[in-house]
XYZ file of C-alpha atoms in Angstrom:
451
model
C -18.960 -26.531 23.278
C -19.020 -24.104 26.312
C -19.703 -25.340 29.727
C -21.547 -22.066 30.290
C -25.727 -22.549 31.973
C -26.557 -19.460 29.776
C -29.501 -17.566 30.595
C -31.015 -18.962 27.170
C -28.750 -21.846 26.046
C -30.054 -21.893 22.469
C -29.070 -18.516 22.081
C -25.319 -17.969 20.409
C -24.022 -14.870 22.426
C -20.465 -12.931 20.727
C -17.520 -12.185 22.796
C -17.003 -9.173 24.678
C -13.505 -8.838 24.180
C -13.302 -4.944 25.336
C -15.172 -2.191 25.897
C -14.503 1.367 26.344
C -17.000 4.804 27.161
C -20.200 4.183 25.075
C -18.929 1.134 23.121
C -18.268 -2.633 23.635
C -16.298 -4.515 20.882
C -16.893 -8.605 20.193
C -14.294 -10.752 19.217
C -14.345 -10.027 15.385
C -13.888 -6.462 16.972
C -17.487 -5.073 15.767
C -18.453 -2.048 17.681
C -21.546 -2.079 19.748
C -23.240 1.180 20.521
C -24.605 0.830 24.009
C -28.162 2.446 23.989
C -29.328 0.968 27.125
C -26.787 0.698 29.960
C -26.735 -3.290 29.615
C -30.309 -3.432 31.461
C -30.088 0.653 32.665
C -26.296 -0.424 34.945
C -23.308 1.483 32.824
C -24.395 4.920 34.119
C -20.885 5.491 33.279
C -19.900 3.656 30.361
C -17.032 1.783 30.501
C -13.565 1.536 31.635
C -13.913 4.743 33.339
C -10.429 5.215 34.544
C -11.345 6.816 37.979
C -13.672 4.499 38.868
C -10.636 1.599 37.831
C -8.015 3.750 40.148
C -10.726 3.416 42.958
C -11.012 0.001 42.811
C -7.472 -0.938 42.007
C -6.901 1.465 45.229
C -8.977 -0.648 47.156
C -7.717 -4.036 46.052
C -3.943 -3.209 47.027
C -5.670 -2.233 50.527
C -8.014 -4.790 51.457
C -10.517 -6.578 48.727
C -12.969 -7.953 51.405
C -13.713 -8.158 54.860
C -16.484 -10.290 56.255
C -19.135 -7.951 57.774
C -19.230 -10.004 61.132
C -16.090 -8.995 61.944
C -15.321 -5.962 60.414
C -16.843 -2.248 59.040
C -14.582 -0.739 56.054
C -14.113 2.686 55.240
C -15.713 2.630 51.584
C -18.577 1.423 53.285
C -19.053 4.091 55.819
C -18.574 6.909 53.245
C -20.390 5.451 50.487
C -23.184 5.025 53.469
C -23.285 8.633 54.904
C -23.395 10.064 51.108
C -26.614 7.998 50.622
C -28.102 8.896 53.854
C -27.195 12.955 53.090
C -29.120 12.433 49.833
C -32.408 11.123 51.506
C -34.854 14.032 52.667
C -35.140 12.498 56.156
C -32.406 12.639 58.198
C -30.578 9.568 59.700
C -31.536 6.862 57.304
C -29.782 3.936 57.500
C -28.131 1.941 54.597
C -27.727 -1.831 54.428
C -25.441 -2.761 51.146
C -26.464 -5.802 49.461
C -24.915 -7.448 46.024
C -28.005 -6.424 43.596
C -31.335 -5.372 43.229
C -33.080 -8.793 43.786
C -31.389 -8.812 46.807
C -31.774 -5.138 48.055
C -35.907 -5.943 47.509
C -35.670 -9.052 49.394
C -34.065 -7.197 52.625
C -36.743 -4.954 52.472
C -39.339 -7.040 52.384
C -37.705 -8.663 55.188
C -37.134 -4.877 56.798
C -40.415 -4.110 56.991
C -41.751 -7.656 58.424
C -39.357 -7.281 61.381
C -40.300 -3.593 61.804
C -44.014 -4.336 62.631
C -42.619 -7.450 64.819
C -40.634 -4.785 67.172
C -43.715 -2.713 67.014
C -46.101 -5.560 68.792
C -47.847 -5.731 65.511
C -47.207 -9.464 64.591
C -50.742 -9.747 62.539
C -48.539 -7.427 59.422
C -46.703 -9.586 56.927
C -48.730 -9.074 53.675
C -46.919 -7.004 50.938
C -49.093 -5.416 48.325
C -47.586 -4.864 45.249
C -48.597 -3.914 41.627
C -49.849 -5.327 38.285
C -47.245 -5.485 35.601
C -43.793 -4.955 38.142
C -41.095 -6.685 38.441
C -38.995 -6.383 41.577
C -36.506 -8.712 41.297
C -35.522 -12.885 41.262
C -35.585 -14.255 44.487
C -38.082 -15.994 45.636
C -39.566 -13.060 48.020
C -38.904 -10.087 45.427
C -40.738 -12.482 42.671
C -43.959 -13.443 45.274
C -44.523 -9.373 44.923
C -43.571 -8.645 41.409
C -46.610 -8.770 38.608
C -44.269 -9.900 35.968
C -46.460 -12.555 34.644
C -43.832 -14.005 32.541
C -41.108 -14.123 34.843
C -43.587 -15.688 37.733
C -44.790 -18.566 35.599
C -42.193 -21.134 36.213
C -42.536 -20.480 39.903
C -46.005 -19.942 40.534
C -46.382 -22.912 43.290
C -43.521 -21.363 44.987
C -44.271 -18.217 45.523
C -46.451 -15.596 48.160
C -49.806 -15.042 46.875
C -50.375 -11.355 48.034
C -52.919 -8.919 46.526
C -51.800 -6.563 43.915
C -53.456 -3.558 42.058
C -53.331 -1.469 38.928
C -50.795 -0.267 37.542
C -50.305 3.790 36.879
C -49.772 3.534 33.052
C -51.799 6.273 31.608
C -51.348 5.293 28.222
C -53.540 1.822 28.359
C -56.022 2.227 31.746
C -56.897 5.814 31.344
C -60.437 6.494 30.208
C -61.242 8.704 27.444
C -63.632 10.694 29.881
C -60.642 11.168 32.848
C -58.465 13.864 33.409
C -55.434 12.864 34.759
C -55.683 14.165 37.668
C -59.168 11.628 38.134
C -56.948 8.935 36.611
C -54.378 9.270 39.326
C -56.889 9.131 42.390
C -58.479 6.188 40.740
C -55.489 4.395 40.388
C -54.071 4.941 43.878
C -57.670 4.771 45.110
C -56.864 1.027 44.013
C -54.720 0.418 47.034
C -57.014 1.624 49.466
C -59.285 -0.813 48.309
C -56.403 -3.893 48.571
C -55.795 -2.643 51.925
C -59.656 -2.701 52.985
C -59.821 -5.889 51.800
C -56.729 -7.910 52.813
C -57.480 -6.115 56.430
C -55.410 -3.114 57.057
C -54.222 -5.172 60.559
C -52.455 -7.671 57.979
C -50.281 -5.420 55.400
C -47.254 -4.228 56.212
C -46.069 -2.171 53.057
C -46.678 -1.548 49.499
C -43.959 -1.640 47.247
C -43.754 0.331 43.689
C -41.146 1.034 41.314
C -41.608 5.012 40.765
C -40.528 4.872 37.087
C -41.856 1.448 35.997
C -38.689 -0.028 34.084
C -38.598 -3.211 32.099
C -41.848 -4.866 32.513
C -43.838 -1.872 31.048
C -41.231 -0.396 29.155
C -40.194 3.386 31.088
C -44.085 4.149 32.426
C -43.816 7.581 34.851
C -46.995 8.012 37.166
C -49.761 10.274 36.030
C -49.276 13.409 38.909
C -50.309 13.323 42.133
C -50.101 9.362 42.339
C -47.895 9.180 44.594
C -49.061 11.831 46.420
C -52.497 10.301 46.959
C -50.272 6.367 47.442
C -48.648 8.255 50.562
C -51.807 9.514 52.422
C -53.308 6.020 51.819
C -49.746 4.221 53.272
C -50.221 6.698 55.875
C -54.198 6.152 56.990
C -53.570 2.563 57.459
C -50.263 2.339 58.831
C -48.860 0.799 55.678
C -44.916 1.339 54.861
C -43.859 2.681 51.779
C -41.327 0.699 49.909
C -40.116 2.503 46.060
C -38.219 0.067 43.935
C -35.308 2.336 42.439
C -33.792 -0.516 41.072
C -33.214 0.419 37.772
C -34.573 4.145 37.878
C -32.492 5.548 40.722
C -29.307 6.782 40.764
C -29.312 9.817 38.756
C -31.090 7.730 35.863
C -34.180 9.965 36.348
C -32.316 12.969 36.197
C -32.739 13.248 39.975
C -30.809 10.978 41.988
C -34.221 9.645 43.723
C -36.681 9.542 40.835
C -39.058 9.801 44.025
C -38.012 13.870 44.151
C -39.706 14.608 41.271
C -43.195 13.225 42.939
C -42.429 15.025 46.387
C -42.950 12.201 48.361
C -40.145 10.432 50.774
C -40.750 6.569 51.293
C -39.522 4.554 53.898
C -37.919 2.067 52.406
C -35.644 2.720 49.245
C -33.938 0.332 46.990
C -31.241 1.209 44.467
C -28.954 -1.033 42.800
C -27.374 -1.034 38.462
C -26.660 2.095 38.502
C -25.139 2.830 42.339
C -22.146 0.288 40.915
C -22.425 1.387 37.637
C -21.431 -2.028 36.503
C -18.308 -1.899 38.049
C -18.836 -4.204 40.893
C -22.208 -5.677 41.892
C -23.658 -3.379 44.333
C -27.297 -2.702 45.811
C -28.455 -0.869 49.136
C -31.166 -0.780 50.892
C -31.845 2.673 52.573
C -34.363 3.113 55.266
C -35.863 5.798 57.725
C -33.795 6.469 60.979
C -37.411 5.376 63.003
C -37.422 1.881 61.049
C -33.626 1.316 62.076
C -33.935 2.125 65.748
C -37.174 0.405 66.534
C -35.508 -2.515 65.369
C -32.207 -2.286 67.231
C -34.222 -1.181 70.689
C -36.693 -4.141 70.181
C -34.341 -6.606 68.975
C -31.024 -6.013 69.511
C -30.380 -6.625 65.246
C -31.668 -7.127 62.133
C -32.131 -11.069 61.490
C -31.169 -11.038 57.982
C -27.388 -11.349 56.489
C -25.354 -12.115 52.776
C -21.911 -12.726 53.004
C -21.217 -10.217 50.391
C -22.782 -7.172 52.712
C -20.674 -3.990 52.682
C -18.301 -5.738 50.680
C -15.136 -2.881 50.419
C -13.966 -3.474 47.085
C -17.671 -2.949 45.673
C -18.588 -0.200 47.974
C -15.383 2.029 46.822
C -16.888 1.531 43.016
C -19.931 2.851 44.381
C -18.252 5.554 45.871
C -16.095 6.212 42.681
C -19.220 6.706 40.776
C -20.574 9.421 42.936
C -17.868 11.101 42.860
C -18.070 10.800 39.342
C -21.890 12.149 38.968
C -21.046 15.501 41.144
C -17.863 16.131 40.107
C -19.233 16.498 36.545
C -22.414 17.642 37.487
C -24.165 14.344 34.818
C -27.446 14.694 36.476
C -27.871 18.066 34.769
C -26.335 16.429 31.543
C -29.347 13.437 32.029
C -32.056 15.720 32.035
C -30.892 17.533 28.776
C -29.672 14.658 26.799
C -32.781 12.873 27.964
C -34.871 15.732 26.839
C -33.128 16.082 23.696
C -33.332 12.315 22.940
C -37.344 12.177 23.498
C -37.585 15.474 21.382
C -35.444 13.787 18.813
C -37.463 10.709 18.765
C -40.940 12.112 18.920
C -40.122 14.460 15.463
C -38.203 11.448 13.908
C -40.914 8.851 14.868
C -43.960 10.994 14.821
C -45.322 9.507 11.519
C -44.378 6.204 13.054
C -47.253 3.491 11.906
C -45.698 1.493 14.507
C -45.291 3.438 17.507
C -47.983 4.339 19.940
C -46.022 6.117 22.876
C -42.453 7.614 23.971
C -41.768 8.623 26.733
C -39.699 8.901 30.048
C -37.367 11.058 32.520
C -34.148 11.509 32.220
C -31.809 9.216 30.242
C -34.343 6.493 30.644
C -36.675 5.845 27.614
C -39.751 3.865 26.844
C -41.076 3.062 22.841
C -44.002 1.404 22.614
C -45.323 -0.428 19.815
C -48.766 -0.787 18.215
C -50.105 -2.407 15.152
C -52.755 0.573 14.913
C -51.738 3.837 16.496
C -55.502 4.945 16.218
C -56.779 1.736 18.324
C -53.439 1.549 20.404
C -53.775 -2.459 18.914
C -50.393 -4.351 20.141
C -49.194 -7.262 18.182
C -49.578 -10.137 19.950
C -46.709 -12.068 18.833
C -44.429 -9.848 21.391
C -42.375 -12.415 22.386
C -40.634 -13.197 18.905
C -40.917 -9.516 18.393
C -38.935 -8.306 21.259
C -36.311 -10.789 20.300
C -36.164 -9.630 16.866
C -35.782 -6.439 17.655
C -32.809 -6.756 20.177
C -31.062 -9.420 16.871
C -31.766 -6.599 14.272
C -30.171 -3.750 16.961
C -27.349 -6.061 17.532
C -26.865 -6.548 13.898
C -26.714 -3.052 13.947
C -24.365 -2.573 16.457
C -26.949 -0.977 18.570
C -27.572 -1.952 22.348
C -31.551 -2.122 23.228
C -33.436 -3.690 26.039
C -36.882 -4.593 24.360
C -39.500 -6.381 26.894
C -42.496 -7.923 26.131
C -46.298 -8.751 27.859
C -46.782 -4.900 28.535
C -50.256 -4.978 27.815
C -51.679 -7.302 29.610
C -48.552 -9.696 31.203
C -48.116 -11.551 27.497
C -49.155 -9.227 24.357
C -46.983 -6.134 23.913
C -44.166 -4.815 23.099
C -41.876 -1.829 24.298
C -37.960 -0.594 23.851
C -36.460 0.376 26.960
C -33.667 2.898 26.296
C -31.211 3.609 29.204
C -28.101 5.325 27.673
C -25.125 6.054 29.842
C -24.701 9.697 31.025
C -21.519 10.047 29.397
C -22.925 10.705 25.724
C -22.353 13.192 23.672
C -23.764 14.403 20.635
C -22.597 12.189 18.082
C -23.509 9.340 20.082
C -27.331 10.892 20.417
C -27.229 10.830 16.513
C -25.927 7.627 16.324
C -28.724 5.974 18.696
C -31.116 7.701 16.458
C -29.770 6.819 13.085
C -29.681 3.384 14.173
C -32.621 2.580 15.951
C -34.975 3.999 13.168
C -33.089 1.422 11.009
C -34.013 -1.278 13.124
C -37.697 -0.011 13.339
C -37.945 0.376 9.666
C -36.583 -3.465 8.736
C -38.708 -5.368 6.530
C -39.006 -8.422 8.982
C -40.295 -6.264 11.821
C -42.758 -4.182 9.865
C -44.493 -7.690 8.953
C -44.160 -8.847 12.745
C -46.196 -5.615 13.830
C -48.822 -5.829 11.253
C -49.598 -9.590 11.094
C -53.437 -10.191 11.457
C -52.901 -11.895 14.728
C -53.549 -8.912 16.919
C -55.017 -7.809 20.637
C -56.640 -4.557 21.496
């Protein structure tokens, strides 16, 4: 009898016992293959022994220092690395404990901005369909997780949302994609018009959409189009890189690859790599200073901000990515893993899209690839399929409700850069097993189905 609240407390979990590079082992010492980063975090894999030395390093110096007393020098660096990274110069980074919390400060960031600006009337946050930004009670009032808002729906911000950019379900047969992506962005101009442009202070958007949609990239020029719009009406730009920043992209902003710069970044999984729980929130030099000149600080606080032990992980793992130059190793495993996939799945009667950037992966399934059908059982599908991978000793991160918030179903893939070949072959080898078991073939085409 543990005295463990478990995130689902009917669910019997094994015991991680040890882990090490690609590959965590349970008490009975069975190997797991990790094929998606925990929930896209071990950039790195595990037990990385610079990233330990760092750490241990930092321990045997100072573990923690409250940040109302103290700065700390893991902080500072890990700071002006970020800050050299973003295409504006001068950003400022606030260091939080984890995505959820990262959102939540900018969301918070972007109220008091407008406040120092004399424009009190701006507090509304548009957000999209199908997004999930993270658990607190703010970051949940602007995600479109239907699922995950549910339980909470009493307590939480009511703000408008629009569309989502997913090609694959919402564009029409008689769009290009370039009309697709002014129609979708188009959407936000409309939200704004209508909630009264005096009243919203920023839209937020993940740039890759990550586990609520399953690894859905814009269609181009979205972004392009969501910046002008931001622009017109005096609306900030807040990009969720929760899970797709970091280098997971292949870039370390998966913003690059849209050539647009927001004002408000969030990063988290990946900037720790697992190691310690890390997030930051990064914002324009201009947001920072109107701030500080208007009101002395930022009225917002955690007790675990800048924490030095976590920050020199963070560190540790940058050093890591440009030492061994992994971003260019994430675009070319990535593209080799998609390639790999799309011959090996291609006569698929079960899947309906792959694709992605980078090490980070998206599989949707259909009950009819011709009608794009989903099975609307996802629920008990998506849990299947991460049983059968674990059976497997594969890693997955399947999500359900893509569709439509409750039917649909998707694998998320989010290896860790580290990979080499034979680990490629082995994600392969195993996760067409698990898509060709008996059980899940009659989940998928079970009569009770949604277009």
């Amino acid at each position: 009898m543990s005295q463990v609240f478990y995130r689902s407390p009917k669910t019997r979990y094994p015991m991680v016992q040890r882990a090490d590079g690609v590959y965590l082992y349970d008490q009975h010492n069975k190997a797991y293959l990790d094929g998606s980063g925990g929930a896209a975090v071990s950039c790195l894999g595990y037990n990385h022994p610079q990233i330990i030395r760092a750490i241990k390093a930092q321990l045997d110096k100072v573990p923690f220092a409250h940040s109302a007393f103290f700065t700390n020098e893991p902080q500072e660096e890990l700071a002006q690395r970020l800050a050299d990274r973003f295409p504006q110069v001068g950003a400022r980074v606030y260091f939080l404990s984890g995505g959820s919390e990262a959102n939540e400060t900018a969301l918070k960031l972007v109220r008091q901005y407008w406040l120092a600006k004399g424009c009190s009337s701006k507090y509304k946050i548009i957000s999209r369909q199908q997004s999930y930004h993270g658990n607190t009670l703010g970051a949940l009032s602007v995600s479109g997780n239907v699922q995950r808002r549910k339980t909470y729906g009493p307590m939480l911000q009511d703000w408008p949302r629009i569309m989502p950019c997913y090609s694959y379900r919402h564009q029409r047969e008689d769009e290009s994609d370039a009309q697709f992506a002014q129609r979708a962005a188009n959407a936000l101009e409309q939200a704004i018009l209508e909630a009264g442009p005096e009243t919203v202070a920023a839209f937020i958007a993940e740039p890759i959409v990550g586990a609520t949609l399953g690894v859905v990239l814009p269609a181009t020029d979205y972004f392009r189009r969501i910046r002008e719009i931001c622009d017109q009406y005096q609306v900030l730009l807040i990009l969720d890189e929760v899970m797709c920043g970091a280098g997971r992209s292949g870039h370390y902003f998966a913003f690059e690859q849209e050539n647009v710069v927001p004002d408000v970044v969030t990063l988290a999984k990946g900037l720790g790599g697992g190691y310690q729980p890390l997030g930051a929130c990064i914002c324009r030099q201009d947001i920072h200073d109107t701030i500080v000149d208007a009101c002395g600080s930022f009225a917002h606080g955690h007790t675990y901000i800048g924490h030095a032990t976590a920050c020199a992980a963070g560190v540790a793992v940058m050093d890591v990515l440009e030492q061994q130059n992994l971003l260019d190793r994430v675009q070319s495993s990535g593209k080799l893993i998609r390639n790999a996939l799309r011959t090996q799945l291609a006569e698929h009667p079960y899947v309906g899209d792959i694709r992605g950037s980078g090490l980070f992966i998206g599989i949707e399934l259909v009950s009819d690839r011709t009608s794009r059908r989903a099975p609307a059982n996802s629920a008990a599908l998506a849990s299947t399929l991460k049983q059968r991978a674990m059976d497997t000793g594969l890693i997955i991160y399947p999500g359900h409700g893509s569709v439509d918030g409750s039917n649909g179903t998707h694998i998320l893939l989010a290896p860790p850069f580290i990979y080499q070949d034979q680990h490629i072959d082995e994600l392969l080898s195993k996760l067409s097993s698990v898509l060709d078991h008996n059980e899940l073939k009659s989940m998928v085409t079970h009569d009770n189905t949604i277009a």
